[in-house]
Structure formats: structure tokens, C-alpha cells
PDB file of C-alpha atoms and ligand atoms in Angstrom:
ATOM      1  CA  MET A   1     213.430 177.293 274.781  1.00 97.00           C
ATOM      2  CA  LYS A   2     216.130 180.068 273.850  1.00 98.00           C
ATOM      3  CA  ILE A   3     214.485 182.970 273.220  1.00 98.00           C
ATOM      4  CA  LEU A   4     216.186 186.136 271.748  1.00 99.00           C
ATOM      5  CA  MET A   5     214.286 190.158 271.791  1.00 99.00           C
ATOM      6  CA  VAL A   6     215.895 192.081 268.668  1.00 99.00           C
ATOM      7  CA  CYS A   7     216.085 196.192 268.159  1.00 98.00           C
ATOM      8  CA  LEU A   8     217.648 198.959 266.456  1.00 98.00           C
ATOM      9  CA  GLY A   9     219.940 199.900 268.855  1.00 98.00           C
ATOM     10  CA  ASN A  10     219.646 196.265 271.636  1.00 98.00           C
ATOM     11  CA  ILE A  11     218.984 199.824 274.470  1.00 98.00           C
ATOM     12  CA  CYS A  12     215.651 200.434 274.846  1.00 98.00           C
ATOM     13  CA  ARG A  13     212.640 197.253 273.216  1.00 98.00           C
ATOM     14  CA  SER A  14     214.900 194.349 273.088  1.00 99.00           C
ATOM     15  CA  PRO A  15     216.338 195.387 276.318  1.00 99.00           C
ATOM     16  CA  ILE A  16     212.549 195.972 277.821  1.00 99.00           C
ATOM     17  CA  ALA A  17     211.305 193.089 275.726  1.00 99.00           C
ATOM     18  CA  HIS A  18     214.498 190.741 277.787  1.00 98.00           C
ATOM     19  CA  GLY A  19     214.111 191.941 281.823  1.00 98.00           C
ATOM     20  CA  ILE A  20     209.443 191.478 281.067  1.00 98.00           C
ATOM     21  CA  MET A  21     210.018 188.445 279.633  1.00 98.00           C
ATOM     22  CA  GLU A  22     213.260 187.891 281.536  1.00 98.00           C
ATOM     23  CA  SER A  23     210.812 187.725 284.290  1.00 98.00           C
ATOM     24  CA  LYS A  24     207.983 185.891 282.852  1.00 97.00           C
ATOM     25  CA  ILE A  25     210.228 182.915 282.792  1.00 96.00           C
ATOM     26  CA  LYS A  26     211.237 182.846 286.782  1.00 97.00           C
ATOM     27  CA  LYS A  27     207.795 183.094 287.400  1.00 96.00           C
ATOM     28  CA  LEU A  28     206.415 180.190 285.891  1.00 94.00           C
ATOM     29  CA  ASN A  29     208.944 178.358 286.225  1.00 94.00           C
ATOM     30  CA  LEU A  30     210.378 176.845 282.722  1.00 95.00           C
ATOM     31  CA  ASN A  31     213.653 176.102 282.071  1.00 95.00           C
ATOM     32  CA  TRP A  32     214.082 179.022 279.215  1.00 97.00           C
ATOM     33  CA  THR A  33     216.197 180.920 278.345  1.00 98.00           C
ATOM     34  CA  VAL A  34     216.546 184.811 276.887  1.00 98.00           C
ATOM     35  CA  ASP A  35     218.823 187.039 275.784  1.00 98.00           C
ATOM     36  CA  SER A  36     218.760 190.438 273.512  1.00 99.00           C
ATOM     37  CA  ALA A  37     220.000 191.928 270.861  1.00 99.00           C
ATOM     38  CA  GLY A  38     220.689 194.662 268.358  1.00 98.00           C
ATOM     39  CA  THR A  39     220.431 195.042 264.535  1.00 98.00           C
ATOM     40  CA  SER A  40     223.134 198.451 264.522  1.00 98.00           C
ATOM     41  CA  GLY A  41     225.745 197.813 266.595  1.00 94.00           C
ATOM     42  CA  TRP A  42     225.574 201.474 267.133  1.00 98.00           C
ATOM     43  CA  HIS A  43     225.294 201.071 270.940  1.00 98.00           C
ATOM     44  CA  VAL A  44     227.962 197.485 271.401  1.00 98.00           C
ATOM     45  CA  GLY A  45     229.202 197.733 274.864  1.00 98.00           C
ATOM     46  CA  GLU A  46     226.497 199.706 276.231  1.00 98.00           C
ATOM     47  CA  GLN A  47     224.449 199.418 278.932  1.00 98.00           C
ATOM     48  CA  PRO A  48     220.054 199.372 278.738  1.00 98.00           C
ATOM     49  CA  ASP A  49     219.083 204.178 278.335  1.00 98.00           C
ATOM     50  CA  LYS A  50     218.607 205.290 280.953  1.00 98.00           C
ATOM     51  CA  ARG A  51     214.645 205.545 280.141  1.00 98.00           C
ATOM     52  CA  ALA A  52     214.858 201.931 279.661  1.00 98.00           C
ATOM     53  CA  ILE A  53     216.293 201.866 282.847  1.00 98.00           C
ATOM     54  CA  ALA A  54     213.767 203.623 285.081  1.00 98.00           C
ATOM     55  CA  THR A  55     211.501 202.731 282.968  1.00 98.00           C
ATOM     56  CA  CYS A  56     211.349 198.550 283.587  1.00 98.00           C
ATOM     57  CA  LYS A  57     212.749 199.253 287.935  1.00 98.00           C
ATOM     58  CA  ALA A  58     209.315 201.756 288.317  1.00 98.00           C
ATOM     59  CA  LYS A  59     208.093 198.432 287.437  1.00 98.00           C
ATOM     60  CA  GLY A  60     210.145 196.345 289.737  1.00 98.00           C
ATOM     61  CA  LEU A  61     212.827 194.699 286.967  1.00 98.00           C
ATOM     62  CA  ASN A  62     216.401 195.244 286.791  1.00 98.00           C
ATOM     63  CA  ILE A  63     218.111 195.108 283.453  1.00 98.00           C
ATOM     64  CA  VAL A  64     221.291 197.473 284.254  1.00 98.00           C
ATOM     65  CA  HIS A  65     223.037 194.336 283.813  1.00 98.00           C
ATOM     66  CA  GLN A  66     222.006 194.356 280.616  1.00 98.00           C
ATOM     67  CA  LYS A  67     224.948 195.220 277.561  1.00 98.00           C
ATOM     68  CA  SER A  68     224.445 195.632 274.033  1.00 98.00           C
ATOM     69  CA  ARG A  69     225.550 193.747 271.899  1.00 98.00           C
ATOM     70  CA  LYS A  70     224.657 192.841 267.594  1.00 98.00           C
ATOM     71  CA  ILE A  71     222.875 190.049 266.631  1.00 98.00           C
ATOM     72  CA  THR A  72     225.187 187.385 264.685  1.00 98.00           C
ATOM     73  CA  LYS A  73     224.130 184.751 261.853  1.00 98.00           C
ATOM     74  CA  GLY A  74     224.802 181.695 265.302  1.00 98.00           C
ATOM     75  CA  ASP A  75     222.313 183.422 266.978  1.00 98.00           C
ATOM     76  CA  ILE A  76     219.759 182.981 263.768  1.00 98.00           C
ATOM     77  CA  GLU A  77     221.201 178.623 264.392  1.00 98.00           C
ATOM     78  CA  TYR A  78     221.426 178.938 268.457  1.00 98.00           C
ATOM     79  CA  TYR A  79     218.064 180.126 269.165  1.00 98.00           C
ATOM     80  CA  ASP A  80     214.560 178.718 268.804  1.00 98.00           C
ATOM     81  CA  VAL A  81     211.982 181.832 268.687  1.00 98.00           C
ATOM     82  CA  ILE A  82     214.054 185.115 267.545  1.00 98.00           C
ATOM     83  CA  PHE A  83     211.424 188.219 267.912  1.00 99.00           C
ATOM     84  CA  ALA A  84     211.807 191.127 265.980  1.00 99.00           C
ATOM     85  CA  MET A  85     210.489 194.951 267.319  1.00 98.00           C
ATOM     86  CA  ASP A  86     209.021 196.072 263.919  1.00 98.00           C
ATOM     87  CA  ALA A  87     209.053 195.278 260.527  1.00 98.00           C
ATOM     88  CA  ASN A  88     213.223 197.120 259.883  1.00 98.00           C
ATOM     89  CA  ASN A  89     214.443 194.590 262.671  1.00 98.00           C
ATOM     90  CA  TYR A  90     212.294 191.780 261.225  1.00 98.00           C
ATOM     91  CA  ASN A  91     214.020 192.479 258.077  1.00 98.00           C
ATOM     92  CA  ASP A  92     217.631 193.143 259.612  1.00 98.00           C
ATOM     93  CA  ILE A  93     217.052 190.005 260.528  1.00 98.00           C
ATOM     94  CA  LEU A  94     215.628 187.854 257.552  1.00 98.00           C
ATOM     95  CA  ARG A  95     218.780 189.215 255.366  1.00 98.00           C
ATOM     96  CA  LEU A  96     221.182 186.676 257.909  1.00 98.00           C
ATOM     97  CA  CYS A  97     219.352 183.594 257.592  1.00 98.00           C
ATOM     98  CA  GLN A  98     221.147 180.942 255.655  1.00 97.00           C
ATOM     99  CA  SER A  99     218.139 178.202 255.124  1.00 98.00           C
ATOM    100  CA  ASP A 100     213.873 178.711 255.702  1.00 98.00           C
ATOM    101  CA  GLU A 101     214.007 176.828 258.914  1.00 98.00           C
ATOM    102  CA  GLN A 102     216.584 180.177 260.383  1.00 98.00           C
ATOM    103  CA  LYS A 103     213.716 181.897 258.784  1.00 98.00           C
ATOM    104  CA  ALA A 104     210.474 180.307 260.088  1.00 98.00           C
ATOM    105  CA  LYS A 105     212.133 180.973 263.974  1.00 98.00           C
ATOM    106  CA  VAL A 106     212.018 184.458 262.771  1.00 98.00           C
ATOM    107  CA  LYS A 107     208.808 186.467 264.002  1.00 98.00           C
ATOM    108  CA  LEU A 108     207.451 190.128 265.019  1.00 98.00           C
ATOM    109  CA  MET A 109     207.098 190.618 268.749  1.00 98.00           C
ATOM    110  CA  THR A 110     203.203 191.641 268.552  1.00 98.00           C
ATOM    111  CA  GLY A 111     202.585 188.568 266.272  1.00 98.00           C
ATOM    112  CA  TYR A 112     200.348 186.775 268.937  1.00 98.00           C
ATOM    113  CA  LEU A 113     199.604 190.397 270.297  1.00 98.00           C
ATOM    114  CA  TYR A 114     198.090 191.253 266.807  1.00 98.00           C
ATOM    115  CA  PRO A 115     198.119 188.154 264.246  1.00 97.00           C
ATOM    116  CA  GLY A 116     198.389 189.030 260.698  1.00 95.00           C
ATOM    117  CA  ARG A 117     198.649 193.207 261.504  1.00 97.00           C
ATOM    118  CA  ASN A 118     202.652 194.201 261.791  1.00 96.00           C
ATOM    119  CA  THR A 119     201.704 196.041 264.877  1.00 98.00           C
ATOM    120  CA  PRO A 120     205.802 198.245 265.015  1.00 98.00           C
ATOM    121  CA  ILE A 121     206.940 197.851 269.736  1.00 98.00           C
ATOM    122  CA  PRO A 122     207.076 202.436 268.547  1.00 98.00           C
ATOM    123  CA  ASP A 123     210.158 202.860 268.505  1.00 98.00           C
ATOM    124  CA  PRO A 124     210.925 204.849 271.933  1.00 98.00           C
ATOM    125  CA  TYR A 125     214.914 206.374 271.467  1.00 98.00           C
ATOM    126  CA  TYR A 126     213.618 209.960 269.949  1.00 96.00           C
ATOM    127  CA  ASP A 127     209.810 210.805 271.155  1.00 97.00           C
ATOM    128  CA  ASP A 128     210.284 208.545 275.143  1.00 97.00           C
ATOM    129  CA  ARG A 129     207.197 206.530 274.904  1.00 97.00           C
ATOM    130  CA  PHE A 130     209.111 204.005 277.305  1.00 98.00           C
ATOM    131  CA  GLU A 131     205.282 203.364 279.017  1.00 98.00           C
ATOM    132  CA  GLU A 132     203.447 202.800 275.756  1.00 98.00           C
ATOM    133  CA  VAL A 133     206.521 200.247 274.679  1.00 98.00           C
ATOM    134  CA  TYR A 134     206.349 198.707 278.364  1.00 98.00           C
ATOM    135  CA  THR A 135     202.392 197.979 278.002  1.00 98.00           C
ATOM    136  CA  LEU A 136     202.831 196.328 274.520  1.00 98.00           C
ATOM    137  CA  ILE A 137     205.333 194.231 274.479  1.00 98.00           C
ATOM    138  CA  ASP A 138     203.715 193.414 278.690  1.00 98.00           C
ATOM    139  CA  LEU A 139     200.497 192.625 276.220  1.00 98.00           C
ATOM    140  CA  ALA A 140     202.515 191.168 274.147  1.00 98.00           C
ATOM    141  CA  THR A 141     204.694 188.597 276.371  1.00 98.00           C
ATOM    142  CA  ASP A 142     201.429 187.310 278.149  1.00 97.00           C
ATOM    143  CA  SER A 143     200.144 186.927 274.565  1.00 97.00           C
ATOM    144  CA  PHE A 144     202.733 184.205 273.084  1.00 98.00           C
ATOM    145  CA  LEU A 145     203.406 182.571 276.876  1.00 97.00           C
ATOM    146  CA  LYS A 146     199.900 181.730 276.227  1.00 95.00           C
ATOM    147  CA  SER A 147     200.064 180.364 272.573  1.00 95.00           C
ATOM    148  CA  MET A 148     202.483 178.822 274.296  1.00 92.00           C
ATOM    149  CA  VAL A 149     199.962 176.881 276.777  1.00 69.00           C
ATOM    150  CA  VAL A 150     201.501 178.552 279.362  1.00 57.00           C
ATOM    151  CA  THR A 151     199.343 180.119 281.821  1.00 54.00           C
ATOM    152  CA  SER A 152     200.456 184.152 282.793  1.00 51.00           C
ATOM    153  CA  PRO A 153     201.573 184.442 285.717  1.00 54.00           C
TER     154      PRO A 153
HETATM  155  P1  LIG B 201     216.150 200.489 270.753  1.00 72.11           P
HETATM  156  O1  LIG B 201     215.622 201.230 270.293  1.00 72.11           O
HETATM  157  O2  LIG B 201     216.069 200.193 269.307  1.00 72.11           O
HETATM  158  O3  LIG B 201     214.326 200.085 270.818  1.00 72.11           O
HETATM  159  O4  LIG B 201     217.356 200.200 271.299  1.00 72.11           O
HETATM  160  C1  LIG B 201     216.494 202.726 269.620  1.00 72.11           C
HETATM  161  C2  LIG B 201     218.490 202.943 270.356  1.00 72.11           C
HETATM  162  C3  LIG B 201     219.093 203.416 269.191  1.00 72.11           C
HETATM  163  C4  LIG B 201     218.959 204.833 268.132  1.00 72.11           C
HETATM  164  C5  LIG B 201     217.891 204.685 267.726  1.00 72.11           C
HETATM  165  C6  LIG B 201     216.693 203.590 268.209  1.00 72.11           C
HETATM  166  N1  LIG B 201     219.467 205.296 267.618  1.00 72.11           N
HETATM  167  O5  LIG B 201     219.317 205.924 266.474  1.00 72.11           O
HETATM  168  O6  LIG B 201     220.779 205.364 268.341  1.00 72.11           O
END
């Protein structure tokens, strides 16, 4: 399975989601891939935000090699599951979709953890909620993995 994590800037939430999912895929020995992208392109070419790097480092995850990029229509065709961090990201990604089949790939990050509740991964860029973001993505990715009938690490 090929998974794409998407937020606005691709420097805070989706790099954390990318790092967490990458680590779980590795621990579970799955033949899956994960990448991340942003809807805005405002930070293209940049490393993740230093607060995102520090939050992940404290949990044993290294995300310094990641580089921000903007999501493309080609990504939507290529990836199997596209996780939006919040409803704005979700709607922006849907606008890039060219078929109902593509639209069906787009899911909210918390959709498996809190079905039907439209719970966002809060944007930590201005308010520093990186711990909360990490915890919520950790829980949400566990729920997704469980739903795929894979035992979570
Ligand atoms: P992200 O956070 O979407 O989680 O990467 C943000 C990063 C940058 C900005 C906003 C949110 N910005 O306004 O530049």
C-alpha cells in the first residue's frame, strides 16, 4: 500500500505523520510506502519545522531528511490512501481529484480513530501544540493499522 500524508505547509503535521507511519511500517515489516506533501507549496524545499523535528526526536524518530513539497494531481493517481490532517486539507485535495475513484482515496487522518466526527489534527504552527499533534497522529495511525487487520506495534 502507498500512503500519502497531507497538511497545509508540509513542515509540521504531515512530516510527523510521515515519520510515525514510516516507523510503524518498518516495525511491522510491511511492504508499504509512505510520503508526505502540502496543499500550499509555501515551504517547498524546506526541512520540517524544528519543533516537529524535536518532537519526533524525543520519541526516537528522525525526520530531518524530509523535504517539503506540494501535492500534485499525479500523487492522487499514484497513492492508494491520502490522509488529510484537517477539513481544509481534505477539501483542497478533493478539488485536485479527477474521478470518484480518486476522491474515495482521500480520508481524514482521525477518521479511523473517531469515525464521523470530523476531528482535525490541530495546526501547531502558531500555537506550539506539537505534543498533542504527535499523540493524536500516533493514535490515529494505530487505528488505521488495526482496521487493516494488522497488529499495531
Ligand atoms: P502544517 O503547518 O500545515 O502542519 O505544515 C503549517 C505550516 C506553515 C504554515 C501554516 C501551517 N504557514 O502559515 O506558513
